[in-house]
Backbone as JSON, one array per atom type, in Angstrom:
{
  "sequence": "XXXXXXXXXXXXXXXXXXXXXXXXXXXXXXXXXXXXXXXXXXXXXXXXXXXXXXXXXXXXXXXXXXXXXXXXXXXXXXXXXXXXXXXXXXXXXXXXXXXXXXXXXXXXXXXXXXXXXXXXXXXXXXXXXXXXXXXXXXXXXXXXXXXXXXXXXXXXXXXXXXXXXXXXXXXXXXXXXXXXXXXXXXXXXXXXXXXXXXXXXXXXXXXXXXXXXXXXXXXXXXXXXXXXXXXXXXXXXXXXXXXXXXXXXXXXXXXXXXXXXXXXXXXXXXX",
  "N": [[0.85, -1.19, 0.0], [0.84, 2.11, -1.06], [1.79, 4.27, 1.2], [-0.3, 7.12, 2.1], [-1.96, 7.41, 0.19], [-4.91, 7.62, 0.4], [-7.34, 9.96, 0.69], [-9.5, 12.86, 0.76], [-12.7, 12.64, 2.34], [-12.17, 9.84, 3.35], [-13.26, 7.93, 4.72], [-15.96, 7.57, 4.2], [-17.01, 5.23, 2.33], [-18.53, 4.71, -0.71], [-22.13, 5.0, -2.32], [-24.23, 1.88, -2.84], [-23.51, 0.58, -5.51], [-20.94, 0.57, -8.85], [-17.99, 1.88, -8.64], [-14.77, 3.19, -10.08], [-11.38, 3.76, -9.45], [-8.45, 5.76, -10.06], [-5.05, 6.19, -9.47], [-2.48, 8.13, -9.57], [0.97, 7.8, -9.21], [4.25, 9.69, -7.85], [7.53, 9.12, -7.0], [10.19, 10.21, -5.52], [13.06, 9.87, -3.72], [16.55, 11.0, -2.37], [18.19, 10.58, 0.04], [18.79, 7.61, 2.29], [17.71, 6.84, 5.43], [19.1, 6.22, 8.67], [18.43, 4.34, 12.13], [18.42, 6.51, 13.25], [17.83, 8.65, 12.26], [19.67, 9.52, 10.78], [22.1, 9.84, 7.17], [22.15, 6.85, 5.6], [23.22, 5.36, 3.87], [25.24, 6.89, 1.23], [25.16, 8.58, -1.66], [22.59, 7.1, -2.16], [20.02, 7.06, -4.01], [16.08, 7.05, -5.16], [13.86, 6.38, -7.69], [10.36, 6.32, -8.23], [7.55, 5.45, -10.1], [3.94, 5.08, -10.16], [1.0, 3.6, -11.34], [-2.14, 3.11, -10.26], [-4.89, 0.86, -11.02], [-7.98, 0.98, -9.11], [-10.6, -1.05, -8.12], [-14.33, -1.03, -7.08], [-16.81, -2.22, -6.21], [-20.01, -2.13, -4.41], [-22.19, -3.11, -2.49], [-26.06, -3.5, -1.77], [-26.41, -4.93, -0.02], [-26.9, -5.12, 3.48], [-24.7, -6.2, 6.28], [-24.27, -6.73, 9.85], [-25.25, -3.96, 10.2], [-24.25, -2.26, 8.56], [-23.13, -1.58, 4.69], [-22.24, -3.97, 2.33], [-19.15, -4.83, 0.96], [-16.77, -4.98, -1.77], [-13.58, -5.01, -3.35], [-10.84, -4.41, -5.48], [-6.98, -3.34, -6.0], [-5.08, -2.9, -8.55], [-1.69, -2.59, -9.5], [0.51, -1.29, -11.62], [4.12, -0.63, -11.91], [7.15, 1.58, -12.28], [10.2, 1.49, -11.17], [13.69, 2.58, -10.24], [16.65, 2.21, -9.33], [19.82, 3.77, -7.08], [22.52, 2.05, -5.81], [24.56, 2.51, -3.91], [27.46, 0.88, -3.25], [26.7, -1.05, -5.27], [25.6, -0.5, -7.46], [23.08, 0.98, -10.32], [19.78, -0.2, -10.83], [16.66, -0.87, -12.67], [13.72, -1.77, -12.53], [10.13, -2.6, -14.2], [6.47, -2.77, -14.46], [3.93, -5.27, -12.85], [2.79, -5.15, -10.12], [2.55, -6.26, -6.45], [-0.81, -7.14, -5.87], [-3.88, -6.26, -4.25], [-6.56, -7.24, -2.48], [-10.16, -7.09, -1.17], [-12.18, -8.89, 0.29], [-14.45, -8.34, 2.01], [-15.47, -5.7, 2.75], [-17.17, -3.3, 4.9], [-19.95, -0.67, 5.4], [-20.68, 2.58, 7.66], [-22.89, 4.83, 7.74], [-24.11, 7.94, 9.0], [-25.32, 11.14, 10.67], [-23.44, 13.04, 10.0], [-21.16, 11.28, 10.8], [-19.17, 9.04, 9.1], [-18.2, 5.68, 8.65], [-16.07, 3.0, 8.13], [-14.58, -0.59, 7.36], [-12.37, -3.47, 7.37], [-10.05, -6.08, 5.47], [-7.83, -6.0, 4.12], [-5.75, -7.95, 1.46], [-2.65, -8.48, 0.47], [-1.79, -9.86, -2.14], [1.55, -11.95, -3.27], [1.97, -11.06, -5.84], [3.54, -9.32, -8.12], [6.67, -8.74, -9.52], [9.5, -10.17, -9.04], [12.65, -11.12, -7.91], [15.31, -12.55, -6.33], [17.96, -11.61, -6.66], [17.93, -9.21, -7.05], [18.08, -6.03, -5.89], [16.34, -4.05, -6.55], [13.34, -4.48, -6.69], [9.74, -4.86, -7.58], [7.86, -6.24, -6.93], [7.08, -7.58, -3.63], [7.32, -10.36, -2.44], [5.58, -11.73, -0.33], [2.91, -12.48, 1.29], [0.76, -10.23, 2.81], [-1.56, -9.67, 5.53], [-3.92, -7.35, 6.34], [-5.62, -5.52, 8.47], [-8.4, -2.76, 8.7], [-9.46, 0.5, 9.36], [-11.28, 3.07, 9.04], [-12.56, 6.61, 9.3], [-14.87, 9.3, 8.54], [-15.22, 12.42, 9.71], [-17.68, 14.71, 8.86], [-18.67, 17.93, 9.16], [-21.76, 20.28, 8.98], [-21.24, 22.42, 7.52], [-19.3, 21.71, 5.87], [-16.74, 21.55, 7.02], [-13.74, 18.94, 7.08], [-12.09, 16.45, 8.8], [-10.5, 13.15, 8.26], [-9.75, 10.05, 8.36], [-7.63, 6.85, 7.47], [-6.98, 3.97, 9.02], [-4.59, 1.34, 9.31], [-2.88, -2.13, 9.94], [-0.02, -3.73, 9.14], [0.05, -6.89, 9.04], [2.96, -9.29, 8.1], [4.22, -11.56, 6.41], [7.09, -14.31, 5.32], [9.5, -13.61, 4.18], [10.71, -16.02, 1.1], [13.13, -15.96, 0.11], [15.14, -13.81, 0.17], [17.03, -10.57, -0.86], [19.11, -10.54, 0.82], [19.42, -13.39, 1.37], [18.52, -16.27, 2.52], [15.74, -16.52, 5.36], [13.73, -14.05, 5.09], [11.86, -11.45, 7.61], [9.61, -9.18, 8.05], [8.6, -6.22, 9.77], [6.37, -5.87, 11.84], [3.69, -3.39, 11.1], [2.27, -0.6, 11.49], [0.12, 2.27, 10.34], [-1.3, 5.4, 9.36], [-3.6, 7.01, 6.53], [-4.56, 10.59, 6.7], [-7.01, 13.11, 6.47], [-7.74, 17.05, 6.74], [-9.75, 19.21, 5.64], [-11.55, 21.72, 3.86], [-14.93, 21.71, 2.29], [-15.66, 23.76, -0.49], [-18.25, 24.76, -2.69], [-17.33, 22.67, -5.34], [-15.59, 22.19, -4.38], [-12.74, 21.05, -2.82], [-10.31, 21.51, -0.26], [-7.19, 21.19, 1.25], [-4.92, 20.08, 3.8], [-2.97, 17.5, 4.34], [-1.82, 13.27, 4.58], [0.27, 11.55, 5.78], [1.38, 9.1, 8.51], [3.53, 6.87, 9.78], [4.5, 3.83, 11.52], [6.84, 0.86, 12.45], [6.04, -1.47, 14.84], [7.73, -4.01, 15.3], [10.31, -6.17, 15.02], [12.39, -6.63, 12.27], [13.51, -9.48, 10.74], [16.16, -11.85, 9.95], [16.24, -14.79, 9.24], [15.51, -15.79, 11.35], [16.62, -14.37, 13.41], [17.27, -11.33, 14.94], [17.2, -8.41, 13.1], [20.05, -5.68, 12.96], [21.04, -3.44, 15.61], [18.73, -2.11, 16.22], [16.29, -3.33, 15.07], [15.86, -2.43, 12.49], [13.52, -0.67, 12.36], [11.08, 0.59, 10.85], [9.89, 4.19, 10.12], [8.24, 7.62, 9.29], [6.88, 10.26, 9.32], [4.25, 12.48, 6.89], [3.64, 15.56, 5.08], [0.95, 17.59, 3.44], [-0.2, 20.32, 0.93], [-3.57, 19.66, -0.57], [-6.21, 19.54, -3.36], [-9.75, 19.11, -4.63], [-11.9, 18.5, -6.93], [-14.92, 18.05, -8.29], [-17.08, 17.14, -10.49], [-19.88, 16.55, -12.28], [-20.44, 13.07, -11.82], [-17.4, 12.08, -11.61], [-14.27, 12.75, -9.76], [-11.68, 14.47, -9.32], [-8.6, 14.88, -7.8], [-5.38, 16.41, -6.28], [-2.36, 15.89, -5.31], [0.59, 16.81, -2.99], [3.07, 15.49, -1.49], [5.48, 15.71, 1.5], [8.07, 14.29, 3.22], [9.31, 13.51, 6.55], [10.88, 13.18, 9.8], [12.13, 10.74, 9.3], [12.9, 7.44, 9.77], [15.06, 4.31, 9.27], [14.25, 3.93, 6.4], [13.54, 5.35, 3.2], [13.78, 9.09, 2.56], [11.84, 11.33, 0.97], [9.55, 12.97, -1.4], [6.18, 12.8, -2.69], [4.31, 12.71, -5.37], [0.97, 13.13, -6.54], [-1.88, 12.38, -8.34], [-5.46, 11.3, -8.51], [-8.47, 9.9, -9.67], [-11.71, 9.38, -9.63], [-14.2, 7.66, -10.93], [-17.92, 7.43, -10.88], [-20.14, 4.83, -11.34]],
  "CA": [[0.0, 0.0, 0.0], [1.35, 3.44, -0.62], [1.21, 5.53, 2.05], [-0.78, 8.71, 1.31], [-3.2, 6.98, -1.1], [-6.43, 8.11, 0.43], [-7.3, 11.98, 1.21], [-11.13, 13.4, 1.01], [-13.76, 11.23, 1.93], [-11.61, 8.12, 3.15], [-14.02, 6.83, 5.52], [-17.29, 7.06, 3.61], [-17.91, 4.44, 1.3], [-19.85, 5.54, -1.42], [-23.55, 4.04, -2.17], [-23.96, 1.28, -3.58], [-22.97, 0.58, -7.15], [-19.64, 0.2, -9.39], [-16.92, 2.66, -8.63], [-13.19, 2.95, -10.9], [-10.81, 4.72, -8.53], [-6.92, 5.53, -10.89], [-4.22, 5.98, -8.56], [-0.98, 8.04, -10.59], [2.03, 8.91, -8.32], [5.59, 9.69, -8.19], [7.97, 9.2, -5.38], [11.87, 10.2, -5.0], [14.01, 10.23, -2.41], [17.84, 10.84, -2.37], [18.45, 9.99, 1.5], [18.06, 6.65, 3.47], [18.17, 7.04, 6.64], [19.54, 4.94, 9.53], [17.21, 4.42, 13.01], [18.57, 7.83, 14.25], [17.74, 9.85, 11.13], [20.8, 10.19, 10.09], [22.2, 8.99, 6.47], [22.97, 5.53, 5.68], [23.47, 5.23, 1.9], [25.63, 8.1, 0.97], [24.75, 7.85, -2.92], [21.47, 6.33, -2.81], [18.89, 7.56, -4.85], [15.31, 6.19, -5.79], [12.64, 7.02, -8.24], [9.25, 5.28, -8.27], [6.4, 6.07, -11.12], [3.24, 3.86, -10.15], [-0.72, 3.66, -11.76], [-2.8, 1.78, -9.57], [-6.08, 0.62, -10.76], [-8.82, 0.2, -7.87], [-12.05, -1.58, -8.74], [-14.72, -0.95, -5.97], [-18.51, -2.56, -6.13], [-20.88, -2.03, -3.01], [-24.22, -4.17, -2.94], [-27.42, -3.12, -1.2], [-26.95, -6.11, 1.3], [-26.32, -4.83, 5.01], [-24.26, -6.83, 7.27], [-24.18, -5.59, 11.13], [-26.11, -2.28, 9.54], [-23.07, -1.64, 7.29], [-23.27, -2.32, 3.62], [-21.03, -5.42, 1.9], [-18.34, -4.05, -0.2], [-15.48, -5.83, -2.15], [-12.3, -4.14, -4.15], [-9.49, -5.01, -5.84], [-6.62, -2.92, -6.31], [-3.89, -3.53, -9.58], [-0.83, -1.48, -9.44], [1.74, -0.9, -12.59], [4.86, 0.29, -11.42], [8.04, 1.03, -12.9], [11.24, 1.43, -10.4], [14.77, 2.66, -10.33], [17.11, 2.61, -7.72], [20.81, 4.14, -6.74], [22.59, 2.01, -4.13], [26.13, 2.41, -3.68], [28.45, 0.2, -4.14], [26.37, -2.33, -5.87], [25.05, 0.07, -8.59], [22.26, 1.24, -10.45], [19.26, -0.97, -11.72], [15.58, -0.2, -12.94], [12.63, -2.72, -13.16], [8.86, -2.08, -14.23], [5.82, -4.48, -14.6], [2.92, -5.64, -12.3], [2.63, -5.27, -8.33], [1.47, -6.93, -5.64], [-2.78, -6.88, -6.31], [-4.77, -6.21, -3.09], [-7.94, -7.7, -2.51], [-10.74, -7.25, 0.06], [-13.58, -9.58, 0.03], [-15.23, -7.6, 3.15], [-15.45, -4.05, 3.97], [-18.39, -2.81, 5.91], [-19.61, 0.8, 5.57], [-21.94, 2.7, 8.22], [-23.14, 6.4, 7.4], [-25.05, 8.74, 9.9], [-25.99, 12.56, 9.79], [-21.78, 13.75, 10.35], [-19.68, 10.89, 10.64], [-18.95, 7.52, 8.28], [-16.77, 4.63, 8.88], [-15.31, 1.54, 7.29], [-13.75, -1.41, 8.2], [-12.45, -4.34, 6.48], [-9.26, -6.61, 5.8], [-6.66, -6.33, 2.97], [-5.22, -8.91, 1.25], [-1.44, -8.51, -0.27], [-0.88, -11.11, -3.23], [2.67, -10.98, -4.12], [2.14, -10.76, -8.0], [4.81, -8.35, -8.1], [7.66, -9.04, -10.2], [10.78, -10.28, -8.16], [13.98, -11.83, -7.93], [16.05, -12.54, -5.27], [19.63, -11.37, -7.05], [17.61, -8.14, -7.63], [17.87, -4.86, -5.32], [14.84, -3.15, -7.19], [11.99, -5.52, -6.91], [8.35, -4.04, -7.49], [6.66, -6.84, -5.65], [7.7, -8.17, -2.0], [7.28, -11.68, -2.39], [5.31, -12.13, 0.44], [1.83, -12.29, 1.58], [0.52, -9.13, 4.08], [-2.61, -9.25, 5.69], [-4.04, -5.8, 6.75], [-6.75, -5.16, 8.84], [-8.08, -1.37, 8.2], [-10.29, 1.07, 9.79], [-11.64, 4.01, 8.15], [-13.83, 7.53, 9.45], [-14.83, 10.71, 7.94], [-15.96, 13.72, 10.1], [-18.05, 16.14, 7.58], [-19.72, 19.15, 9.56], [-23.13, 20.83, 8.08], [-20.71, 23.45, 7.04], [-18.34, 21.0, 4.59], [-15.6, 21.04, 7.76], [-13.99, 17.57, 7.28], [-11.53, 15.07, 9.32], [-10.76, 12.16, 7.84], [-8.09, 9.16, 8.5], [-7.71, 5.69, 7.29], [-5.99, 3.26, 9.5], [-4.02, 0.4, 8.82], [-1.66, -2.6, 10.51], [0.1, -5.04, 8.46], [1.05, -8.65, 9.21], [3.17, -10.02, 6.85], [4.41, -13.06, 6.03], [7.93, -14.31, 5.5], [9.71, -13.86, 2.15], [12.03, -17.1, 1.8], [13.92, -16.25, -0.94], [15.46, -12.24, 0.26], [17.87, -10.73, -1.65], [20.2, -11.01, 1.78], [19.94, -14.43, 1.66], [17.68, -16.87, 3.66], [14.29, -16.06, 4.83], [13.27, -12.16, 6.21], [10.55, -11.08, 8.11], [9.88, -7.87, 7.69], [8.08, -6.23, 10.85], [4.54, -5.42, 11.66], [3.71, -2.17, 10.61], [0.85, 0.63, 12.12], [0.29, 3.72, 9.41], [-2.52, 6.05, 8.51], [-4.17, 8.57, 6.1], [-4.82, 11.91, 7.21], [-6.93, 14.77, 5.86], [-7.88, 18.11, 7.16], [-10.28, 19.77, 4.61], [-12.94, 22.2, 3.63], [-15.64, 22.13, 1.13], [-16.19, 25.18, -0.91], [-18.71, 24.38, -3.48], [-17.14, 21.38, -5.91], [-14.1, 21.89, -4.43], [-12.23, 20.71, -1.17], [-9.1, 22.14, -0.3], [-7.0, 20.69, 2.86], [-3.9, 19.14, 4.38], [-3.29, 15.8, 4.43], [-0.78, 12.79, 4.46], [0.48, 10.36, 6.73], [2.01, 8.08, 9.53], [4.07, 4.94, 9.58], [5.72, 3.05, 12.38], [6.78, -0.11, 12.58], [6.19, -2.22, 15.72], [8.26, -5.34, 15.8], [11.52, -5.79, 14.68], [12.68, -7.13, 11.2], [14.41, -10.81, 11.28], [16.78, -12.1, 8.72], [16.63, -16.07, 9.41], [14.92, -15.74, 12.78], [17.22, -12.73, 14.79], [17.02, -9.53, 14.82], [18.08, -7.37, 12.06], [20.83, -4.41, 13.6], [20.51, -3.29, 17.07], [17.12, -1.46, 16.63], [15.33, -4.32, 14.32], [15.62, -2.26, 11.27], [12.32, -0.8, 12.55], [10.66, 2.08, 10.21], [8.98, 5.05, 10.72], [8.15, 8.16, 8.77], [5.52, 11.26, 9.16], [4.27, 13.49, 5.62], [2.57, 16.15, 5.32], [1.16, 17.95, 2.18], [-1.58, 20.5, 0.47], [-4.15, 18.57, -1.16], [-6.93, 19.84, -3.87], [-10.16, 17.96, -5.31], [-12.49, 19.04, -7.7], [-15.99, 17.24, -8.87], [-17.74, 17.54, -12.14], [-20.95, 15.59, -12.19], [-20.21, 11.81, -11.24], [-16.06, 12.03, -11.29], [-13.95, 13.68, -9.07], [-10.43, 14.75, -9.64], [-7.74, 14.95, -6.41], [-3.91, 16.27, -6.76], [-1.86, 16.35, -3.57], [2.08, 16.48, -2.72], [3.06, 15.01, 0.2], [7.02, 15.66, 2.05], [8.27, 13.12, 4.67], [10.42, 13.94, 7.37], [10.97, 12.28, 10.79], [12.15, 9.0, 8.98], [13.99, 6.38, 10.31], [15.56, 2.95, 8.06], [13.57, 4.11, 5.01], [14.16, 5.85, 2.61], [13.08, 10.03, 2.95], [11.68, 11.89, -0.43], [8.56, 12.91, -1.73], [5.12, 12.29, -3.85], [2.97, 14.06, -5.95], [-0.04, 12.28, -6.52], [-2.98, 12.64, -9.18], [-6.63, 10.71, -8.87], [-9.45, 10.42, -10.75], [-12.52, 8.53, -9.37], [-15.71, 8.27, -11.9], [-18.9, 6.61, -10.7], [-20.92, 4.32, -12.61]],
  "C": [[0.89, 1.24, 0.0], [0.8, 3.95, -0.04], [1.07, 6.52, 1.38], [-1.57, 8.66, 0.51], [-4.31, 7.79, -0.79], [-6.24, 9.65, 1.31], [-8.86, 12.19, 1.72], [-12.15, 12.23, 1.34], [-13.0, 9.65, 2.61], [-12.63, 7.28, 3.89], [-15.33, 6.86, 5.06], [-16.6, 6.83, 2.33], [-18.59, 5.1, 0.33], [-20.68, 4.48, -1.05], [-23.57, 2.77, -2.38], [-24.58, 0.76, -4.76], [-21.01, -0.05, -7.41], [-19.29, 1.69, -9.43], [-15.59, 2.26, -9.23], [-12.31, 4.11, -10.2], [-8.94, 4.88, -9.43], [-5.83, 6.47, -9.91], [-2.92, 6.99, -9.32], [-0.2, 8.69, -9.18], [3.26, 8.81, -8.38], [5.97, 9.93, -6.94], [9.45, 9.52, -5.95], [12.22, 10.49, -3.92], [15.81, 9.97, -2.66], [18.18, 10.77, -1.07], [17.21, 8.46, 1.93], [18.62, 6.86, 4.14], [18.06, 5.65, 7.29], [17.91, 4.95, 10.89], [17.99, 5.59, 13.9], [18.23, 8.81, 13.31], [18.51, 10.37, 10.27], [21.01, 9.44, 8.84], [22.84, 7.8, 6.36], [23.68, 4.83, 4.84], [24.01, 5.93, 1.76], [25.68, 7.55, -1.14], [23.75, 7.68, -3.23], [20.43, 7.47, -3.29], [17.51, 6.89, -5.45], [14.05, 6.63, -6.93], [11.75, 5.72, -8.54], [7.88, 5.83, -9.01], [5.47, 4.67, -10.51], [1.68, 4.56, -11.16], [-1.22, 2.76, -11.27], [-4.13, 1.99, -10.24], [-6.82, -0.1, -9.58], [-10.28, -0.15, -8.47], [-13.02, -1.79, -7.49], [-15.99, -1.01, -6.35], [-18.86, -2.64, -4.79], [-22.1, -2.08, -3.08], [-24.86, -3.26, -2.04], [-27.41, -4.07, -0.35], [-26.07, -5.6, 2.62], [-26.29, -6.2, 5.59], [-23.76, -5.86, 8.81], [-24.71, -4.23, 10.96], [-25.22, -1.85, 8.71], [-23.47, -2.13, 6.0], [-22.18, -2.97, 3.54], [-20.79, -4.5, 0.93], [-17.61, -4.86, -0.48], [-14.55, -4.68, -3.43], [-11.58, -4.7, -4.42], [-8.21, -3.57, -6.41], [-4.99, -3.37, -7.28], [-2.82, -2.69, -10.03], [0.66, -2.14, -10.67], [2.55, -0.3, -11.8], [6.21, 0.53, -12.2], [9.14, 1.81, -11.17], [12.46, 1.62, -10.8], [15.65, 3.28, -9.34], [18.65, 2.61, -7.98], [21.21, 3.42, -6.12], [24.12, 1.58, -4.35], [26.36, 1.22, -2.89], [27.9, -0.51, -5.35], [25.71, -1.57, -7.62], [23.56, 1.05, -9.1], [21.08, 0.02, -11.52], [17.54, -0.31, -11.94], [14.92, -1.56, -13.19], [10.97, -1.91, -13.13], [7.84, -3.52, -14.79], [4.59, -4.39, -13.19], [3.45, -5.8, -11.39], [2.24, -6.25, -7.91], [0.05, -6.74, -5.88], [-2.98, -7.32, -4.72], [-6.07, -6.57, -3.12], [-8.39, -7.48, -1.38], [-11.96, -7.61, -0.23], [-14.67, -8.8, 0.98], [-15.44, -6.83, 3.64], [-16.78, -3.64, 3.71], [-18.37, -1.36, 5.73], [-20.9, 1.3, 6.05], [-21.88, 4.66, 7.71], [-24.38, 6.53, 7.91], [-24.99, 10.36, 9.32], [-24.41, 13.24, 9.86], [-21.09, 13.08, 10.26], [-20.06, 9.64, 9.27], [-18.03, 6.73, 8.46], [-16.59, 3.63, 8.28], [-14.55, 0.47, 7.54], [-13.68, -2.64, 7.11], [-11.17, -4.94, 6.35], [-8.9, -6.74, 4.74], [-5.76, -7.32, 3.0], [-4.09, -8.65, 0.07], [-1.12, -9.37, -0.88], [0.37, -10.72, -3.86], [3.08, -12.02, -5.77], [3.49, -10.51, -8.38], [5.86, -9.51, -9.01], [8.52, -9.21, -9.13], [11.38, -11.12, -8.18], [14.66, -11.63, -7.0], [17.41, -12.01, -5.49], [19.12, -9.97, -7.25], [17.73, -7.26, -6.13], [16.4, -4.12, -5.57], [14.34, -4.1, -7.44], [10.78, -4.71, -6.53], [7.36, -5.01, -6.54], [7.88, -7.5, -4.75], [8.24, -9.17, -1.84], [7.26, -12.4, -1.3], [3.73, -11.94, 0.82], [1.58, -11.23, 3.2], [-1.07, -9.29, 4.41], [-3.15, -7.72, 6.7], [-5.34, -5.4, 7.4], [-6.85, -3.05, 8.98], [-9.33, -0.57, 8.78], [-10.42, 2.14, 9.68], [-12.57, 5.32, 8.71], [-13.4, 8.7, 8.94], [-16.47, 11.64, 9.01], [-16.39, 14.55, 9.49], [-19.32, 16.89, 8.6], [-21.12, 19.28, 8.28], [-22.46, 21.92, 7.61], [-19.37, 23.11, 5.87], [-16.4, 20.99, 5.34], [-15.28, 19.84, 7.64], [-12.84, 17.17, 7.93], [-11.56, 13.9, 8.81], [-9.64, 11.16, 8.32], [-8.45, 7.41, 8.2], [-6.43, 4.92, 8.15], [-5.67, 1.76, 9.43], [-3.23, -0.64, 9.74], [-1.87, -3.49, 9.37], [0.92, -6.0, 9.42], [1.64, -8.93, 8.27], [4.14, -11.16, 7.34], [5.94, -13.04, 5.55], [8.6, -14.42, 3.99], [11.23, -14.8, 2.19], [13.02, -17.3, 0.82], [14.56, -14.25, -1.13], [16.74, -12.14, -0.65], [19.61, -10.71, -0.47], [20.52, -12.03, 2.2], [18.65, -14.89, 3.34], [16.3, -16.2, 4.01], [14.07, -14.35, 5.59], [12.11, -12.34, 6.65], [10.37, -9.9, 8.32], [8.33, -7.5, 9.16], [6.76, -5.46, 11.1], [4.14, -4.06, 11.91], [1.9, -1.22, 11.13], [1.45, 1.74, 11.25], [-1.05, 3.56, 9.01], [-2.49, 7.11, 7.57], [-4.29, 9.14, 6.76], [-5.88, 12.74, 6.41], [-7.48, 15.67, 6.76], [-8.35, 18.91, 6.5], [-11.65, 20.82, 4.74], [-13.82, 22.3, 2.34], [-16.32, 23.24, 0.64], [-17.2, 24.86, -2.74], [-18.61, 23.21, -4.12], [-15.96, 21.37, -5.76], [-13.9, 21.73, -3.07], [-11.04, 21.1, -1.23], [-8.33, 21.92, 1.6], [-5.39, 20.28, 2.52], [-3.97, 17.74, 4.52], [-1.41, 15.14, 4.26], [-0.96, 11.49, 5.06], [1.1, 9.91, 7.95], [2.34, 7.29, 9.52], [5.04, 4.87, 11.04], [5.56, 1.89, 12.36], [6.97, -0.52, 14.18], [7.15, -3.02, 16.32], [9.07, -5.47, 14.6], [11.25, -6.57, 12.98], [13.61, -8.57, 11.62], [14.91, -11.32, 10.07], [17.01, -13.92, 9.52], [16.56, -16.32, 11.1], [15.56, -15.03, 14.2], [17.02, -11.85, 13.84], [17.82, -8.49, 14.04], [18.57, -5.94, 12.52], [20.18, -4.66, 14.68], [19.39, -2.84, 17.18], [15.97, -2.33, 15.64], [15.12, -3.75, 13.15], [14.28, -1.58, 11.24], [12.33, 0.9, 11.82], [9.43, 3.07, 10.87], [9.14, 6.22, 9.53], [6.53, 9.11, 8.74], [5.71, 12.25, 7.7], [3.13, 14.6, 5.74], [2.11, 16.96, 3.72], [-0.09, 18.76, 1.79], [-2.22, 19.35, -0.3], [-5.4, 19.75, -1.87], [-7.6, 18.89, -4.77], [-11.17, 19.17, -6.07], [-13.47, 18.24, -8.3], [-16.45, 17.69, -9.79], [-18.4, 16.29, -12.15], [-20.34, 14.43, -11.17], [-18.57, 11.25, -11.3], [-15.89, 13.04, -10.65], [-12.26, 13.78, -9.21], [-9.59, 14.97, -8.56], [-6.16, 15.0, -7.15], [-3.55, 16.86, -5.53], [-0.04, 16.25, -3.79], [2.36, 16.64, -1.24], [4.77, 15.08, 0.38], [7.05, 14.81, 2.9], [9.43, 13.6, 4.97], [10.07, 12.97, 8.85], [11.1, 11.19, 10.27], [13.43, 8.16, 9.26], [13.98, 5.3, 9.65], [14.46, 3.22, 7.16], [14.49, 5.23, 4.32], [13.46, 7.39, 2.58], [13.23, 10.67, 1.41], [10.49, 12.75, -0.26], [8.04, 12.6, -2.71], [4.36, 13.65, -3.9], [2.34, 12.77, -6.5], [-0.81, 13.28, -7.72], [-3.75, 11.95, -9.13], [-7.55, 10.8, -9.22], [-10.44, 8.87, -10.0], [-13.77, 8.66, -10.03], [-16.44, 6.93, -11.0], [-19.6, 6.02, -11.36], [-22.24, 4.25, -12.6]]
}
């Protein structure tokens, strides 16, 4: 999942029907940092172009008073990465695909919420002799919980929240199996609606929990454990039954990742 995906609206659901949600964003970063902030790569450099398609139907059948929803999301990406000593390489091609057979959505007279459990197939292109791999090559499951505060005056609050589990990839490119460590990060926004337009702050949160393990210990003295806050304007714009969203998001406070930014573009039409 890229962090920073969802902005306006994350926790209501629409009605239900067939929704096409298109995803475009760009990431660089020329610093990774260590678990003090400081750099760790001197050299490294990454650039990341993605297009995710999301495919989102939501029946008329309430479960617990929520409606039944299901999604799939299918992410193109292409990749190219800096990393001293070892070089420079570039791959592009098909992601991991997310699935959620089950998300629930309740809507009252102010708030909306969502709930439901992502499923990480790793599709993804990858190789173990590779540095730049677009998919993981590991299975994540993600439980996710979703609300949107909208005043009678178009004040809104919104945040999508996330943990992943994942699963062990037994073929790393360090050799033997990894476990990469269980991860808490949300959306953000902070918006107002002014006619067909919303105009806000927004972004994200990531920390990881529990350490990283390369062949069942503990990767470095601090587990390799990530973290990273962004912050960023954000502007949407509706026209009939699509709606248009372009945001750029900075990250700072990041620890063992890599620190850059995104600019984002989405386009959601209703059917």
């Amino acid at each position: 999942y890229p962090n920073g995906a969802e902005d306006f609206m994350s926790g209501a659901v629409p009605p239900p029907g067939y929704y096409f949600i298109n995803y475009f964003t760009y990431y660089s970063a020329d610093e990774f940092k260590d678990g003090d902030g400081d750099e760790l790569i001197p050299g490294f450099d990454l650039n990341a172009t993605a297009n995710v398609f999301r495919f989102l139907y939501v029946t008329k059948q309430q479960i617990f008073g929520g409606y039944w929803g299901v999604h799939m999301f299918v992410p193109l990406v292409n990749l190219e990465v800096t990393l001293p000593p070892l070089g420079d390489q570039g791959r592009a091609g098909l992601g991991d695909i997310i699935v959620d057979p089950f998300i629930l959505s309740w809507h009252f007279k102010n708030w909306h919420l969502a709930s439901g459990v992502d499923i990480y197939i790793p599709t993804g292109r990858y190789d173990e002799e590779d540095f730049a791999n677009i998919g993981r090559h590991y299975w994540t499951f993600e439980p996710i919980f979703a609300f949107t505060y909208l005043s009678d005056g178009g004040f809104e609050v919104s945040s999508k929240f996330m943990y992943d589990i994942n699963t062990k990839n037994t073929d790393s490119f360090l050799g033997g199996d990894y476990l990469s460590g269980q991860e808490f990060h949300f959306d953000y926004t902070i918006g107002q609606k002014i006619g067909n337009w919303r105009v806000g702050l927004g972004g994200y949160y990531y920390k990881q929990f529990t350490n990283d393990e390369l062949n069942g210990e503990k990767v470095g003295d601090d587990g390799f454990k990530g973290q990273a806050f962004a912050l960023g304007p954000q502007l949407q714009y509706q026209y009939k039954n699509m709606f248009f969203t372009a945001k750029y998001q900075i990250e700072t406070e990041v620890e063992n990742k890599p620190e850059g930014q995104k600019f984002w573009f989405k386009f959601i039409y209703a059917f």
